[in-house]
Amino acid sequence: MQSFDTPVALVTGSAKRLGRQIISQLHQAGYRVIIHYNQSATDANNLASSLNQQRPDSALTIQANLLDDRAVQLLANKALACFNRLDVLINNASSFYATPLSSATLTNWDDLFGSNVKAPYFLCKALAPALAANKGCIINMVDIHAQQPLQDHSIYCMAKAALLMMTKSLARELAPTIRVNGIAPGAILWPSQQLAEADKTAILQQIPLQRTGTPEDIANTVLFLLQSPYISGQIIAVDGGRSLGAAQKA
Ligand SMILES: NC(=O)c1ccc[n+]([C@@H]2O[C@H](COP(=O)([O-])OP(=O)(O)OC[C@H]3O[C@@H](n4cnc5c(N)ncnc54)[C@H](OP(=O)(O)O)[C@@H]3O)[C@@H](O)[C@H]2O)c1
């Protein structure tokens, strides 16, 4: 049985991959969790069932397409109704693909900006009063490519750059009641679209630690930020040193 005092976390896009690991570790740390998904209903429901077997009434799922403005507001309303409180919002859902300038479309723009920055912004707006009531936290999943262009991904990079600035701006605006931070992953899980082995090797060569990170590295950073009451407005790169760039010769 969960008590009313047990903190609650909402993680968007958390049926699979990094979001799923964040949900699992938050649950392990004692949180009640809300698993948001769009298309991955089976994964989301299986995850919730397995967590509820470990602790009854500790996990719920909500479906919403973050490109639909009304659905974003409904997601916020439903999330608040789940456990009647909210302590943590993690904006993790994202679309990611190449958009070379020559073939980029308005639909690409709306999709990449919608999922990576517009929906996170309006979720923050809708959920800020509830988060403030519990001195809550927002964590935005940014990307090291918010600051370093990724070839042929200009719209994605611009959207993540906006999310980075949103993190800093809202950290000011929502202080002192809500802390807002970001995590900028490097290569953690390869994108779901196929990546050629040669491209993977080229990326690994740019990483000082010479390997990809793990979903646990990201979830551990989420827990670190939640347990760090004097950190706000920061973006932590979890990238094996990749954002350092190549060493310069003297
Ligand atoms: N993986 C990495 O190495 C890496 C590197 C840099 C940054 N990041 C960032 O870290 C976060 C997690 O990465 P990831 O690779 O685990 O993400 P992902 O698998 O690419 O996407 C996570 C989820 O986002 C949801 N999503 C996408 N568009 C949506 C929409 N319109 N409405 C609602 N949900 C939508 C999808 O949910 P459904 O499946 O339910 O449709 C998807 O499962 C992302 O913000 C990503 O940009 C990851």
PDB file of C-alpha atoms and ligand atoms in Angstrom:
ATOM      1  CA  MET A   1       0.000   0.000   0.000  1.00  0.00           C
ATOM      2  CA  GLN A   2       1.397   3.417  -1.016  1.00  0.00           C
ATOM      3  CA  SER A   3       1.043   6.388   1.322  1.00  0.00           C
ATOM      4  CA  PHE A   4      -0.110   9.819   0.159  1.00  0.00           C
ATOM      5  CA  ASP A   5       3.353  11.096   1.107  1.00  0.00           C
ATOM      6  CA  THR A   6       5.156   8.839  -1.387  1.00  0.00           C
ATOM      7  CA  PRO A   7       6.599  11.124  -4.088  1.00  0.00           C
ATOM      8  CA  VAL A   8       5.329  10.858  -7.670  1.00  0.00           C
ATOM      9  CA  ALA A   9       7.292  11.184 -10.926  1.00  0.00           C
ATOM     10  CA  LEU A  10       6.010  11.602 -14.489  1.00  0.00           C
ATOM     11  CA  VAL A  11       8.451  10.598 -17.247  1.00  0.00           C
ATOM     12  CA  THR A  12       7.380  11.281 -20.835  1.00  0.00           C
ATOM     13  CA  GLY A  13       8.194   8.706 -23.507  1.00  0.00           C
ATOM     14  CA  SER A  14       9.068   6.126 -20.875  1.00  0.00           C
ATOM     15  CA  ALA A  15       7.818   2.800 -22.259  1.00  0.00           C
ATOM     16  CA  LYS A  16      11.225   1.944 -23.704  1.00  0.00           C
ATOM     17  CA  ARG A  17      14.928   2.712 -23.773  1.00  0.00           C
ATOM     18  CA  LEU A  18      16.230   5.565 -21.547  1.00  0.00           C
ATOM     19  CA  GLY A  19      12.818   6.574 -20.211  1.00  0.00           C
ATOM     20  CA  ARG A  20      12.069   3.011 -19.146  1.00  0.00           C
ATOM     21  CA  GLN A  21      15.353   2.802 -17.221  1.00  0.00           C
ATOM     22  CA  ILE A  22      14.641   6.150 -15.529  1.00  0.00           C
ATOM     23  CA  ILE A  23      11.171   4.916 -14.499  1.00  0.00           C
ATOM     24  CA  SER A  24      12.607   1.638 -13.168  1.00  0.00           C
ATOM     25  CA  GLN A  25      15.281   3.322 -11.053  1.00  0.00           C
ATOM     26  CA  LEU A  26      12.883   5.995  -9.741  1.00  0.00           C
ATOM     27  CA  HIS A  27      10.506   3.200  -8.732  1.00  0.00           C
ATOM     28  CA  GLN A  28      13.345   1.319  -7.079  1.00  0.00           C
ATOM     29  CA  ALA A  29      14.190   4.532  -5.181  1.00  0.00           C
ATOM     30  CA  GLY A  30      10.645   4.578  -3.766  1.00  0.00           C
ATOM     31  CA  TYR A  31       8.772   6.838  -6.193  1.00  0.00           C
ATOM     32  CA  ARG A  32       5.315   6.172  -7.550  1.00  0.00           C
ATOM     33  CA  VAL A  33       5.633   6.520 -11.300  1.00  0.00           C
ATOM     34  CA  ILE A  34       3.532   7.655 -14.244  1.00  0.00           C
ATOM     35  CA  ILE A  35       4.642   6.104 -17.526  1.00  0.00           C
ATOM     36  CA  HIS A  36       3.696   8.278 -20.493  1.00  0.00           C
ATOM     37  CA  TYR A  37       3.730   6.740 -23.990  1.00  0.00           C
ATOM     38  CA  ASN A  38       2.416   7.482 -27.444  1.00  0.00           C
ATOM     39  CA  GLN A  39       2.567   4.335 -29.590  1.00  0.00           C
ATOM     40  CA  SER A  40       4.267   1.826 -27.268  1.00  0.00           C
ATOM     41  CA  ALA A  41       1.163   0.737 -25.356  1.00  0.00           C
ATOM     42  CA  THR A  42       2.237  -2.881 -24.832  1.00  0.00           C
ATOM     43  CA  ASP A  43       5.670  -1.936 -23.491  1.00  0.00           C
ATOM     44  CA  ALA A  44       4.164   0.717 -21.214  1.00  0.00           C
ATOM     45  CA  ASN A  45       1.492  -1.596 -19.797  1.00  0.00           C
ATOM     46  CA  ASN A  46       3.955  -4.461 -19.288  1.00  0.00           C
ATOM     47  CA  LEU A  47       6.298  -2.129 -17.432  1.00  0.00           C
ATOM     48  CA  ALA A  48       3.495  -0.840 -15.194  1.00  0.00           C
ATOM     49  CA  SER A  49       2.314  -4.399 -14.445  1.00  0.00           C
ATOM     50  CA  SER A  50       5.759  -5.534 -13.463  1.00  0.00           C
ATOM     51  CA  LEU A  51       6.263  -2.494 -11.172  1.00  0.00           C
ATOM     52  CA  ASN A  52       2.807  -2.941  -9.602  1.00  0.00           C
ATOM     53  CA  GLN A  53       3.686  -6.569  -8.870  1.00  0.00           C
ATOM     54  CA  GLN A  54       6.674  -5.314  -6.909  1.00  0.00           C
ATOM     55  CA  ARG A  55       4.591  -2.632  -5.085  1.00  0.00           C
ATOM     56  CA  PRO A  56       0.803  -2.462  -5.574  1.00  0.00           C
ATOM     57  CA  ASP A  57      -0.639   0.875  -6.804  1.00  0.00           C
ATOM     58  CA  SER A  58       2.775   2.304  -7.590  1.00  0.00           C
ATOM     59  CA  ALA A  59       2.670   2.709 -11.403  1.00  0.00           C
ATOM     60  CA  LEU A  60       0.164   4.017 -13.940  1.00  0.00           C
ATOM     61  CA  THR A  61       0.288   4.676 -17.695  1.00  0.00           C
ATOM     62  CA  ILE A  62      -1.064   7.565 -19.784  1.00  0.00           C
ATOM     63  CA  GLN A  63      -1.185   7.728 -23.596  1.00  0.00           C
ATOM     64  CA  ALA A  64      -0.742  11.076 -25.366  1.00  0.00           C
ATOM     65  CA  ASN A  65       0.596  12.311 -28.682  1.00  0.00           C
ATOM     66  CA  LEU A  66       2.696  15.298 -27.656  1.00  0.00           C
ATOM     67  CA  LEU A  67       2.141  16.928 -31.062  1.00  0.00           C
ATOM     68  CA  ASP A  68      -1.522  17.448 -30.161  1.00  0.00           C
ATOM     69  CA  ASP A  69      -1.847  20.579 -27.966  1.00  0.00           C
ATOM     70  CA  ARG A  70      -5.067  19.374 -26.374  1.00  0.00           C
ATOM     71  CA  ALA A  71      -3.553  15.973 -25.619  1.00  0.00           C
ATOM     72  CA  VAL A  72      -0.660  17.684 -23.812  1.00  0.00           C
ATOM     73  CA  GLN A  73      -3.092  19.532 -21.539  1.00  0.00           C
ATOM     74  CA  LEU A  74      -5.070  16.318 -20.987  1.00  0.00           C
ATOM     75  CA  LEU A  75      -1.854  14.474 -20.136  1.00  0.00           C
ATOM     76  CA  ALA A  76      -1.115  17.084 -17.462  1.00  0.00           C
ATOM     77  CA  ASN A  77      -4.648  16.828 -16.035  1.00  0.00           C
ATOM     78  CA  LYS A  78      -4.583  13.029 -16.011  1.00  0.00           C
ATOM     79  CA  ALA A  79      -1.107  12.951 -14.444  1.00  0.00           C
ATOM     80  CA  LEU A  80      -2.312  15.132 -11.568  1.00  0.00           C
ATOM     81  CA  ALA A  81      -5.388  12.951 -11.106  1.00  0.00           C
ATOM     82  CA  CYS A  82      -3.310   9.729 -10.963  1.00  0.00           C
ATOM     83  CA  PHE A  83      -2.019  10.107  -7.394  1.00  0.00           C
ATOM     84  CA  ASN A  84      -3.233  13.629  -6.529  1.00  0.00           C
ATOM     85  CA  ARG A  85       0.300  14.984  -6.301  1.00  0.00           C
ATOM     86  CA  LEU A  86       3.390  15.456  -8.469  1.00  0.00           C
ATOM     87  CA  ASP A  87       7.007  15.876  -7.395  1.00  0.00           C
ATOM     88  CA  VAL A  88       9.052  15.266 -10.538  1.00  0.00           C
ATOM     89  CA  LEU A  89       8.533  15.906 -14.257  1.00  0.00           C
ATOM     90  CA  ILE A  90      11.065  14.432 -16.662  1.00  0.00           C
ATOM     91  CA  ASN A  91      10.716  15.642 -20.243  1.00  0.00           C
ATOM     92  CA  ASN A  92      12.270  12.654 -22.002  1.00  0.00           C
ATOM     93  CA  ALA A  93      10.081  11.981 -25.080  1.00  0.00           C
ATOM     94  CA  SER A  94      11.679  13.062 -28.323  1.00  0.00           C
ATOM     95  CA  SER A  95      11.667  12.511 -32.048  1.00  0.00           C
ATOM     96  CA  PHE A  96      15.050  12.315 -33.757  1.00  0.00           C
ATOM     97  CA  TYR A  97      16.005  12.012 -37.410  1.00  0.00           C
ATOM     98  CA  ALA A  98      18.014  13.761 -40.088  1.00  0.00           C
ATOM     99  CA  THR A  99      16.539  16.772 -41.906  1.00  0.00           C
ATOM    100  CA  PRO A 100      19.002  17.913 -44.595  1.00  0.00           C
ATOM    101  CA  LEU A 101      18.077  21.488 -45.520  1.00  0.00           C
ATOM    102  CA  SER A 102      17.349  20.503 -49.130  1.00  0.00           C
ATOM    103  CA  SER A 103      14.548  18.106 -48.154  1.00  0.00           C
ATOM    104  CA  ALA A 104      13.338  19.356 -44.731  1.00  0.00           C
ATOM    105  CA  THR A 105       9.593  20.003 -44.437  1.00  0.00           C
ATOM    106  CA  LEU A 106       7.259  22.026 -42.245  1.00  0.00           C
ATOM    107  CA  THR A 107       5.992  18.726 -40.860  1.00  0.00           C
ATOM    108  CA  ASN A 108       9.534  17.806 -39.784  1.00  0.00           C
ATOM    109  CA  TRP A 109       9.823  21.193 -38.077  1.00  0.00           C
ATOM    110  CA  ASP A 110       6.520  20.790 -36.206  1.00  0.00           C
ATOM    111  CA  ASP A 111       7.358  17.217 -35.185  1.00  0.00           C
ATOM    112  CA  LEU A 112      10.897  17.896 -33.945  1.00  0.00           C
ATOM    113  CA  PHE A 113      10.077  21.200 -32.233  1.00  0.00           C
ATOM    114  CA  GLY A 114       6.750  19.872 -30.963  1.00  0.00           C
ATOM    115  CA  SER A 115       8.082  16.800 -29.183  1.00  0.00           C
ATOM    116  CA  ASN A 116      11.449  18.225 -28.088  1.00  0.00           C
ATOM    117  CA  VAL A 117      10.488  21.685 -26.842  1.00  0.00           C
ATOM    118  CA  LYS A 118       6.887  22.854 -27.303  1.00  0.00           C
ATOM    119  CA  ALA A 119       5.253  19.982 -25.405  1.00  0.00           C
ATOM    120  CA  PRO A 120       7.893  20.080 -22.623  1.00  0.00           C
ATOM    121  CA  TYR A 121       7.269  23.831 -22.219  1.00  0.00           C
ATOM    122  CA  PHE A 122       3.496  23.509 -21.949  1.00  0.00           C
ATOM    123  CA  LEU A 123       3.792  20.503 -19.632  1.00  0.00           C
ATOM    124  CA  CYS A 124       5.990  22.638 -17.361  1.00  0.00           C
ATOM    125  CA  LYS A 125       3.360  25.390 -17.486  1.00  0.00           C
ATOM    126  CA  ALA A 126       0.470  23.060 -16.672  1.00  0.00           C
ATOM    127  CA  LEU A 127       2.288  21.148 -13.938  1.00  0.00           C
ATOM    128  CA  ALA A 128       4.253  23.977 -12.268  1.00  0.00           C
ATOM    129  CA  PRO A 129       1.611  24.732  -9.589  1.00  0.00           C
ATOM    130  CA  ALA A 130       1.497  21.083  -8.472  1.00  0.00           C
ATOM    131  CA  LEU A 131       5.295  20.767  -8.576  1.00  0.00           C
ATOM    132  CA  ALA A 132       5.670  23.985  -6.578  1.00  0.00           C
ATOM    133  CA  ALA A 133       3.393  22.615  -3.863  1.00  0.00           C
ATOM    134  CA  ASN A 134       6.002  19.891  -3.208  1.00  0.00           C
ATOM    135  CA  LYS A 135       9.166  21.889  -3.966  1.00  0.00           C
ATOM    136  CA  GLY A 136       9.472  19.662  -6.998  1.00  0.00           C
ATOM    137  CA  CYS A 137      11.948  19.182  -9.826  1.00  0.00           C
ATOM    138  CA  ILE A 138      11.920  19.303 -13.597  1.00  0.00           C
ATOM    139  CA  ILE A 139      14.610  17.486 -15.582  1.00  0.00           C
ATOM    140  CA  ASN A 140      14.830  17.967 -19.336  1.00  0.00           C
ATOM    141  CA  MET A 141      16.607  15.453 -21.546  1.00  0.00           C
ATOM    142  CA  VAL A 142      18.715  17.691 -23.747  1.00  0.00           C
ATOM    143  CA  ASP A 143      21.591  16.448 -25.973  1.00  0.00           C
ATOM    144  CA  ILE A 144      25.239  17.350 -26.433  1.00  0.00           C
ATOM    145  CA  HIS A 145      24.110  18.343 -29.954  1.00  0.00           C
ATOM    146  CA  ALA A 146      22.203  21.278 -28.473  1.00  0.00           C
ATOM    147  CA  GLN A 147      25.591  23.003 -28.567  1.00  0.00           C
ATOM    148  CA  GLN A 148      27.535  21.126 -31.249  1.00  0.00           C
ATOM    149  CA  PRO A 149      25.848  20.651 -34.627  1.00  0.00           C
ATOM    150  CA  LEU A 150      25.145  17.099 -35.750  1.00  0.00           C
ATOM    151  CA  GLN A 151      25.532  16.779 -39.530  1.00  0.00           C
ATOM    152  CA  ASP A 152      22.181  17.043 -41.381  1.00  0.00           C
ATOM    153  CA  HIS A 153      20.176  17.312 -38.111  1.00  0.00           C
ATOM    154  CA  SER A 154      19.755  21.098 -37.930  1.00  0.00           C
ATOM    155  CA  ILE A 155      16.086  21.100 -36.866  1.00  0.00           C
ATOM    156  CA  TYR A 156      16.681  18.538 -34.084  1.00  0.00           C
ATOM    157  CA  CYS A 157      19.753  20.469 -32.896  1.00  0.00           C
ATOM    158  CA  MET A 158      17.829  23.776 -32.893  1.00  0.00           C
ATOM    159  CA  ALA A 159      14.978  22.192 -30.929  1.00  0.00           C
ATOM    160  CA  LYS A 160      17.387  20.795 -28.317  1.00  0.00           C
ATOM    161  CA  ALA A 161      19.146  24.192 -28.157  1.00  0.00           C
ATOM    162  CA  ALA A 162      15.767  25.738 -27.363  1.00  0.00           C
ATOM    163  CA  LEU A 163      15.191  23.076 -24.697  1.00  0.00           C
ATOM    164  CA  LEU A 164      18.571  23.937 -23.179  1.00  0.00           C
ATOM    165  CA  MET A 165      17.617  27.623 -22.956  1.00  0.00           C
ATOM    166  CA  MET A 166      14.170  26.690 -21.658  1.00  0.00           C
ATOM    167  CA  THR A 167      15.915  24.781 -18.847  1.00  0.00           C
ATOM    168  CA  LYS A 168      17.948  27.820 -17.831  1.00  0.00           C
ATOM    169  CA  SER A 169      15.076  30.292 -18.273  1.00  0.00           C
ATOM    170  CA  LEU A 170      12.599  28.257 -16.249  1.00  0.00           C
ATOM    171  CA  ALA A 171      15.198  27.575 -13.546  1.00  0.00           C
ATOM    172  CA  ARG A 172      15.147  31.361 -12.992  1.00  0.00           C
ATOM    173  CA  GLU A 173      11.417  31.790 -13.419  1.00  0.00           C
ATOM    174  CA  LEU A 174      10.310  28.891 -11.211  1.00  0.00           C
ATOM    175  CA  ALA A 175      12.842  29.466  -8.407  1.00  0.00           C
ATOM    176  CA  PRO A 176      12.817  29.210  -5.461  1.00  0.00           C
ATOM    177  CA  THR A 177      10.098  26.563  -5.406  1.00  0.00           C
ATOM    178  CA  ILE A 178      10.997  24.349  -8.373  1.00  0.00           C
ATOM    179  CA  ARG A 179      14.474  23.314  -9.509  1.00  0.00           C
ATOM    180  CA  VAL A 180      14.964  22.859 -13.258  1.00  0.00           C
ATOM    181  CA  ASN A 181      17.960  21.003 -14.685  1.00  0.00           C
ATOM    182  CA  GLY A 182      18.933  19.160 -17.845  1.00  0.00           C
ATOM    183  CA  ILE A 183      20.913  16.084 -18.810  1.00  0.00           C
ATOM    184  CA  ALA A 184      22.795  16.094 -22.108  1.00  0.00           C
ATOM    185  CA  PRO A 185      23.473  12.498 -23.129  1.00  0.00           C
ATOM    186  CA  GLY A 186      26.144  11.635 -25.654  1.00  0.00           C
ATOM    187  CA  ALA A 187      26.018   8.225 -27.354  1.00  0.00           C
ATOM    188  CA  ILE A 188      24.044   6.051 -24.923  1.00  0.00           C
ATOM    189  CA  LEU A 189      21.746   3.860 -27.047  1.00  0.00           C
ATOM    190  CA  TRP A 190      22.128   3.940 -30.820  1.00  0.00           C
ATOM    191  CA  PRO A 191      19.094   5.496 -32.563  1.00  0.00           C
ATOM    192  CA  SER A 192      16.280   3.077 -33.413  1.00  0.00           C
ATOM    193  CA  GLN A 193      16.907   3.742 -37.135  1.00  0.00           C
ATOM    194  CA  GLN A 194      19.812   1.585 -38.394  1.00  0.00           C
ATOM    195  CA  LEU A 195      23.238   3.202 -38.089  1.00  0.00           C
ATOM    196  CA  ALA A 196      26.082   1.818 -40.236  1.00  0.00           C
ATOM    197  CA  GLU A 197      28.916   0.096 -38.337  1.00  0.00           C
ATOM    198  CA  ALA A 198      31.382   2.583 -39.863  1.00  0.00           C
ATOM    199  CA  ASP A 199      29.342   5.487 -38.432  1.00  0.00           C
ATOM    200  CA  LYS A 200      29.294   3.854 -34.991  1.00  0.00           C
ATOM    201  CA  THR A 201      33.064   3.389 -35.119  1.00  0.00           C
ATOM    202  CA  ALA A 202      33.532   7.034 -36.140  1.00  0.00           C
ATOM    203  CA  ILE A 203      31.417   8.175 -33.175  1.00  0.00           C
ATOM    204  CA  LEU A 204      33.272   5.911 -30.723  1.00  0.00           C
ATOM    205  CA  GLN A 205      36.567   7.430 -31.900  1.00  0.00           C
ATOM    206  CA  GLN A 206      35.302  10.868 -30.777  1.00  0.00           C
ATOM    207  CA  ILE A 207      34.635   9.671 -27.205  1.00  0.00           C
ATOM    208  CA  PRO A 208      37.561  10.017 -24.786  1.00  0.00           C
ATOM    209  CA  LEU A 209      36.229   7.091 -22.693  1.00  0.00           C
ATOM    210  CA  GLN A 210      36.063   5.040 -25.941  1.00  0.00           C
ATOM    211  CA  ARG A 211      32.661   3.452 -25.340  1.00  0.00           C
ATOM    212  CA  THR A 212      28.980   4.251 -25.307  1.00  0.00           C
ATOM    213  CA  GLY A 213      27.253   5.046 -22.020  1.00  0.00           C
ATOM    214  CA  THR A 214      24.440   3.002 -20.501  1.00  0.00           C
ATOM    215  CA  PRO A 215      20.823   3.839 -19.637  1.00  0.00           C
ATOM    216  CA  GLU A 216      21.892   3.343 -15.999  1.00  0.00           C
ATOM    217  CA  ASP A 217      24.380   6.232 -16.398  1.00  0.00           C
ATOM    218  CA  ILE A 218      21.448   8.478 -17.337  1.00  0.00           C
ATOM    219  CA  ALA A 219      19.086   7.216 -14.636  1.00  0.00           C
ATOM    220  CA  ASN A 220      21.839   7.565 -12.008  1.00  0.00           C
ATOM    221  CA  THR A 221      22.264  11.217 -13.069  1.00  0.00           C
ATOM    222  CA  VAL A 222      18.516  11.772 -12.719  1.00  0.00           C
ATOM    223  CA  LEU A 223      18.666  10.414  -9.155  1.00  0.00           C
ATOM    224  CA  PHE A 224      21.744  12.537  -8.413  1.00  0.00           C
ATOM    225  CA  LEU A 225      19.936  15.694  -9.562  1.00  0.00           C
ATOM    226  CA  LEU A 226      16.842  14.832  -7.533  1.00  0.00           C
ATOM    227  CA  GLN A 227      19.021  14.417  -4.445  1.00  0.00           C
ATOM    228  CA  SER A 228      20.957  17.673  -4.965  1.00  0.00           C
ATOM    229  CA  PRO A 229      18.825  20.488  -3.515  1.00  0.00           C
ATOM    230  CA  TYR A 230      21.318  23.249  -4.330  1.00  0.00           C
ATOM    231  CA  ILE A 231      21.643  22.504  -8.069  1.00  0.00           C
ATOM    232  CA  SER A 232      19.375  24.391 -10.466  1.00  0.00           C
ATOM    233  CA  GLY A 233      19.725  25.644 -14.047  1.00  0.00           C
ATOM    234  CA  GLN A 234      22.498  23.192 -14.918  1.00  0.00           C
ATOM    235  CA  ILE A 235      22.881  20.907 -17.907  1.00  0.00           C
ATOM    236  CA  ILE A 236      25.019  17.871 -17.077  1.00  0.00           C
ATOM    237  CA  ALA A 237      26.734  16.177 -20.022  1.00  0.00           C
ATOM    238  CA  VAL A 238      26.798  12.393 -19.632  1.00  0.00           C
ATOM    239  CA  ASP A 239      28.880  11.661 -22.690  1.00  0.00           C
ATOM    240  CA  GLY A 240      32.186   9.970 -21.822  1.00  0.00           C
ATOM    241  CA  GLY A 241      33.926  13.303 -22.430  1.00  0.00           C
ATOM    242  CA  ARG A 242      32.760  13.649 -26.045  1.00  0.00           C
ATOM    243  CA  SER A 243      31.676  17.281 -25.689  1.00  0.00           C
ATOM    244  CA  LEU A 244      35.302  18.216 -24.875  1.00  0.00           C
ATOM    245  CA  GLY A 245      36.052  17.953 -28.600  1.00  0.00           C
ATOM    246  CA  ALA A 246      39.412  16.886 -29.994  1.00  0.00           C
ATOM    247  CA  ALA A 247      42.541  17.833 -28.036  1.00  0.00           C
ATOM    248  CA  GLN A 248      44.372  20.817 -29.576  1.00  0.00           C
ATOM    249  CA  LYS A 249      48.118  20.535 -30.252  1.00  0.00           C
ATOM    250  CA  ALA A 250      50.316  23.179 -28.558  1.00  0.00           C
TER     251      ALA A 250
HETATM  252  N1  LIG B   1      19.701   7.489 -26.903  1.00  0.00           N
HETATM  253  C1  LIG B   1      20.727   8.301 -26.815  1.00  0.00           C
HETATM  254  O1  LIG B   1      21.889   7.874 -26.866  1.00  0.00           O
HETATM  255  C2  LIG B   1      20.492   9.786 -26.638  1.00  0.00           C
HETATM  256  C3  LIG B   1      21.508  10.679 -27.000  1.00  0.00           C
HETATM  257  C4  LIG B   1      21.270  12.043 -26.850  1.00  0.00           C
HETATM  258  C5  LIG B   1      20.077  12.516 -26.328  1.00  0.00           C
HETATM  259  N2  LIG B   1      19.118  11.614 -25.980  1.00  0.00           N
HETATM  260  C6  LIG B   1      17.840  12.150 -25.459  1.00  0.00           C
HETATM  261  O2  LIG B   1      17.433  11.356 -24.354  1.00  0.00           O
HETATM  262  C7  LIG B   1      16.019  11.141 -24.401  1.00  0.00           C
HETATM  263  C8  LIG B   1      15.707   9.653 -24.437  1.00  0.00           C
HETATM  264  O3  LIG B   1      16.402   9.057 -25.503  1.00  0.00           O
HETATM  265  P1  LIG B   1      15.871   7.710 -26.200  1.00  0.00           P
HETATM  266  O4  LIG B   1      16.872   7.363 -27.242  1.00  0.00           O
HETATM  267  O5  LIG B   1      15.509   6.732 -25.147  1.00  0.00           O
HETATM  268  O6  LIG B   1      14.540   8.298 -26.883  1.00  0.00           O
HETATM  269  P2  LIG B   1      13.673   7.627 -28.065  1.00  0.00           P
HETATM  270  O7  LIG B   1      13.655   6.166 -27.883  1.00  0.00           O
HETATM  271  O8  LIG B   1      14.157   8.149 -29.386  1.00  0.00           O
HETATM  272  O9  LIG B   1      12.244   8.292 -27.797  1.00  0.00           O
HETATM  273  C9  LIG B   1      11.588   8.130 -26.536  1.00  0.00           C
HETATM  274  C10 LIG B   1      10.111   8.118 -26.727  1.00  0.00           C
HETATM  275  O10 LIG B   1       9.637   9.377 -27.184  1.00  0.00           O
HETATM  276  C11 LIG B   1       8.301   9.163 -27.543  1.00  0.00           C
HETATM  277  N3  LIG B   1       7.809  10.136 -28.516  1.00  0.00           N
HETATM  278  C12 LIG B   1       8.358  10.532 -29.690  1.00  0.00           C
HETATM  279  N4  LIG B   1       7.523  11.380 -30.328  1.00  0.00           N
HETATM  280  C13 LIG B   1       6.423  11.514 -29.527  1.00  0.00           C
HETATM  281  C14 LIG B   1       5.195  12.215 -29.631  1.00  0.00           C
HETATM  282  N5  LIG B   1       4.887  12.961 -30.697  1.00  0.00           N
HETATM  283  N6  LIG B   1       4.299  12.100 -28.619  1.00  0.00           N
HETATM  284  C15 LIG B   1       4.570  11.343 -27.547  1.00  0.00           C
HETATM  285  N7  LIG B   1       5.706  10.642 -27.390  1.00  0.00           N
HETATM  286  C16 LIG B   1       6.615  10.727 -28.375  1.00  0.00           C
HETATM  287  C17 LIG B   1       8.199   7.737 -28.112  1.00  0.00           C
HETATM  288  O11 LIG B   1       7.123   7.088 -27.426  1.00  0.00           O
HETATM  289  P3  LIG B   1       6.296   5.827 -28.034  1.00  0.00           P
HETATM  290  O12 LIG B   1       7.333   4.770 -28.330  1.00  0.00           O
HETATM  291  O13 LIG B   1       5.356   5.452 -26.958  1.00  0.00           O
HETATM  292  O14 LIG B   1       5.609   6.311 -29.279  1.00  0.00           O
HETATM  293  C18 LIG B   1       9.576   7.142 -27.760  1.00  0.00           C
HETATM  294  O15 LIG B   1       9.517   5.830 -27.251  1.00  0.00           O
HETATM  295  C19 LIG B   1      15.517  11.910 -25.618  1.00  0.00           C
HETATM  296  O16 LIG B   1      15.073  13.195 -25.225  1.00  0.00           O
HETATM  297  C20 LIG B   1      16.746  12.029 -26.501  1.00  0.00           C
HETATM  298  O17 LIG B   1      16.726  13.166 -27.352  1.00  0.00           O
HETATM  299  C21 LIG B   1      19.298  10.277 -26.137  1.00  0.00           C
END
